[in-house]
CSV table of C-alpha atoms in Angstrom, one decimal:
chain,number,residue,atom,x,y,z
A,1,UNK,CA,-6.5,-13.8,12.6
A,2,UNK,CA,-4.6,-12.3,9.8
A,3,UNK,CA,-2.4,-14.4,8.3
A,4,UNK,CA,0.8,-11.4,8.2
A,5,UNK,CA,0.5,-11.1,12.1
A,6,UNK,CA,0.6,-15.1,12.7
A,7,UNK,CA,3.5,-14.9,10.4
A,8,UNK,CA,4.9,-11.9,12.9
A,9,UNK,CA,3.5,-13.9,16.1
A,10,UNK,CA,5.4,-17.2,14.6
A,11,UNK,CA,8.6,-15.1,14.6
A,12,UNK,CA,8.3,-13.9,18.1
A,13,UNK,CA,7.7,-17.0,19.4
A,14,UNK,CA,10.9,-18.2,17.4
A,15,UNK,CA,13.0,-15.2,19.5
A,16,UNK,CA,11.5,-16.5,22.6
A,17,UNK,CA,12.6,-20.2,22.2
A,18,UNK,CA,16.3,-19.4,21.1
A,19,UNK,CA,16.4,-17.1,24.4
A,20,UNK,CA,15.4,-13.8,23.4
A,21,UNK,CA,12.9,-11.5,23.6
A,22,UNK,CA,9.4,-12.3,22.1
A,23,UNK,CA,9.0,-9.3,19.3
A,24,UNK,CA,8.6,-10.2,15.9
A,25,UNK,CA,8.0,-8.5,12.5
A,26,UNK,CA,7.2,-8.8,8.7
A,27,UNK,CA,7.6,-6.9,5.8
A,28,UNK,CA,4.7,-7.3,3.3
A,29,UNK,CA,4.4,-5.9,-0.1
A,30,UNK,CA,2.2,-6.8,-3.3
A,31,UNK,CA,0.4,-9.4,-0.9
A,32,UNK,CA,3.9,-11.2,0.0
A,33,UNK,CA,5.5,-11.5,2.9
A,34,UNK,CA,9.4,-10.1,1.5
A,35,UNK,CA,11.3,-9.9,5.5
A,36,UNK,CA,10.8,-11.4,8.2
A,37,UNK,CA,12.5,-11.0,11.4
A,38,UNK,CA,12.6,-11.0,15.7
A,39,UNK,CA,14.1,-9.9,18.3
A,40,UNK,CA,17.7,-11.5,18.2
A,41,UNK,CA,19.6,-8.8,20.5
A,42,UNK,CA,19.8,-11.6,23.2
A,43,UNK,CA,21.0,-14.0,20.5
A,44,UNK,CA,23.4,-12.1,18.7
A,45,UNK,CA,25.0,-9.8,21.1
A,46,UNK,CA,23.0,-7.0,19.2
A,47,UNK,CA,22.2,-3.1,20.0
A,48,UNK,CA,19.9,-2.9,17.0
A,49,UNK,CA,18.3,-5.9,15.7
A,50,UNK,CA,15.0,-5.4,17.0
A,51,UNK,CA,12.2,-7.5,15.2
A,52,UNK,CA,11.6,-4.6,13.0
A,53,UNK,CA,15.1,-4.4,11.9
A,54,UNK,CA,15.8,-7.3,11.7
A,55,UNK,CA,12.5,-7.8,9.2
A,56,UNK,CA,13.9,-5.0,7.2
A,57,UNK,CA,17.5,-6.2,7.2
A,58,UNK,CA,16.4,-9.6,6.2
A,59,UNK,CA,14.1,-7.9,3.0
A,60,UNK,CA,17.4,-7.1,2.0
A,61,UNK,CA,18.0,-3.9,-0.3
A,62,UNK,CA,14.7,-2.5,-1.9
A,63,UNK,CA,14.3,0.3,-4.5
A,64,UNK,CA,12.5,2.8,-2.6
A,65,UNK,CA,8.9,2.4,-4.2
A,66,UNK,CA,9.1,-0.8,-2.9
A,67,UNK,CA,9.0,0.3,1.1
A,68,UNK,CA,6.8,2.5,0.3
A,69,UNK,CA,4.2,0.7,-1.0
A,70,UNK,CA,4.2,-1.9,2.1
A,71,UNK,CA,2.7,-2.7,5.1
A,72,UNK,CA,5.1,-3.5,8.3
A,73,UNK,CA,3.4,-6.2,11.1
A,74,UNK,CA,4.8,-6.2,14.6
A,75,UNK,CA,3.2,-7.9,17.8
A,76,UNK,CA,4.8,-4.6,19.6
A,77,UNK,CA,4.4,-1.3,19.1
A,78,UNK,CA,7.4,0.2,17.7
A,79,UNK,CA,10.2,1.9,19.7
A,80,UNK,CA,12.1,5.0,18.1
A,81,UNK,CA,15.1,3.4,17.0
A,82,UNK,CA,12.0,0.9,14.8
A,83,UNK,CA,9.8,4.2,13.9
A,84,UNK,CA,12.9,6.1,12.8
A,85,UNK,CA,13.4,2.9,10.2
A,86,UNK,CA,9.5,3.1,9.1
A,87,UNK,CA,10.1,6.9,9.0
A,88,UNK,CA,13.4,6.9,7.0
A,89,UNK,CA,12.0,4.4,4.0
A,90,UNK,CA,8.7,6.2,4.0
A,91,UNK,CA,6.7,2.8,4.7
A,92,UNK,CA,3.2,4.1,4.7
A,93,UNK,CA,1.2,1.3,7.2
A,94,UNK,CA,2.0,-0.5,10.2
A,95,UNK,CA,-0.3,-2.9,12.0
A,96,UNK,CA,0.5,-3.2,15.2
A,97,UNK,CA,0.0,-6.5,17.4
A,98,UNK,CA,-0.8,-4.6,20.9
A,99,UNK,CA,0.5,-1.9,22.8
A,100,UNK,CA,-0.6,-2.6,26.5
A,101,UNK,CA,2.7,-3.6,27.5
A,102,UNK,CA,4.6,-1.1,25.5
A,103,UNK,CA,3.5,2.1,23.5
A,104,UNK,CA,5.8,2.9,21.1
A,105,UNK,CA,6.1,5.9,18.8
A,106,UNK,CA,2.2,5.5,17.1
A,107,UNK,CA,1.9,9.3,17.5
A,108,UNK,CA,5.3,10.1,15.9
A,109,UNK,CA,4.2,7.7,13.1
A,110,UNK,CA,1.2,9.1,13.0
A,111,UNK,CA,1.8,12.7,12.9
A,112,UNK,CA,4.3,11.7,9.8
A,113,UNK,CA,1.1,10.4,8.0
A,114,UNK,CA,1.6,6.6,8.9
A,115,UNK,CA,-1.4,4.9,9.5
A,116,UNK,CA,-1.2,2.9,12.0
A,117,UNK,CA,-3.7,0.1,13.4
A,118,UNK,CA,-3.7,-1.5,17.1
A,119,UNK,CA,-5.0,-5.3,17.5
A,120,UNK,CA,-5.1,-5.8,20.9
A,121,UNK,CA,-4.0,-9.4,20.2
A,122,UNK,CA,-3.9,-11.6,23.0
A,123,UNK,CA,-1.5,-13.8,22.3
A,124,UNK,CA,0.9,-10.9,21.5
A,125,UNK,CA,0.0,-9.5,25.1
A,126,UNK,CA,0.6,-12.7,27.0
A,127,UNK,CA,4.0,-13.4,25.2
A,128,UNK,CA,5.0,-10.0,26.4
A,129,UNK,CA,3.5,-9.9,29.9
A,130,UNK,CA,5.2,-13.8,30.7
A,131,UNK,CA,8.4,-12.6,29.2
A,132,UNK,CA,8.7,-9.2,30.8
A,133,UNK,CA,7.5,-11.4,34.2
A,134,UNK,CA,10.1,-13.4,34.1
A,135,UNK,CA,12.7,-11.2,32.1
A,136,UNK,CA,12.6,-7.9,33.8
A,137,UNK,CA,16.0,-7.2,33.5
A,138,UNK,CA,16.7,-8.3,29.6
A,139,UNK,CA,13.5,-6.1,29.3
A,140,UNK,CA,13.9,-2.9,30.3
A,141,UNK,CA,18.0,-3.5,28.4
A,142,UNK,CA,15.7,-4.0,25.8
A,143,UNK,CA,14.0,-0.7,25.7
A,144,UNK,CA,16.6,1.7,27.0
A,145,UNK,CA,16.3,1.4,31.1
């Protein structure tokens, strides 16, 4: 396996043993790893820090070649509010962990000239399933239900 989407899966299952949800992210550019984040909304009390974000927030303040010249790694597809954020800072790639228990915006991204590549990763897809199994509720609070 890659070793930027172990990196992201490493992150999730941070989230998931601090309480939250199992969703993580990194930021890679010029071969580096430069944020890294999860889902911490459980943690923190948070309406935004998806793992995404919170990869993003935790690059800290790039010039704007910078985002667009990397690649974003997420065990989830991204949701709006995280496609918006790709959108907005023109980040050209996103490689994407699965989508089987969630599709996010791909055909936004894609339509906005992303590219964007599904794994199918099965570790990725049995964090999700067990958590949304046994989290229903934190879930879909989660992804706007």
């Amino acid at each position: 396996m890659d070793m930027f989407m172990s990196a992201a899966i490493e992150e999730a299952e941070k989230g998931l043993t601090e309480g939250g949800v199992p969703i993580g992210s990194v930021l890679v550019h010029d071969g580096k790893i430069i944020g890294k984040g999860h889902n911490r909304r459980v943690q923190e009390g948070s309406v935004v820090l998806h793992g995404e974000m919170d990869a993003l927030e935790n690059a800290g303040r790039q010039p704007g070649y910078v985002y667009r010249q990397c690649t974003l790694y997420t065990t989830l597809s991204p949701c709006s509010m995280c496609s918006g954020a790709i959108l907005l800072y023109g980040i050209p790639k996103v490689i994407v962990g699965e989508n089987s228990t969630f599709m996010g915006e791909e055909d936004l991204l894609r339509a906005r000239g992303v590219e964007v590549e599904v794994l199918q990763d099965p570790k990725c897809i049995e964090l999700m399933q067990r958590f949304i199994r046994e989290n229903p509720a934190v879930w879909n609070e989660d992804i706007g239900i």
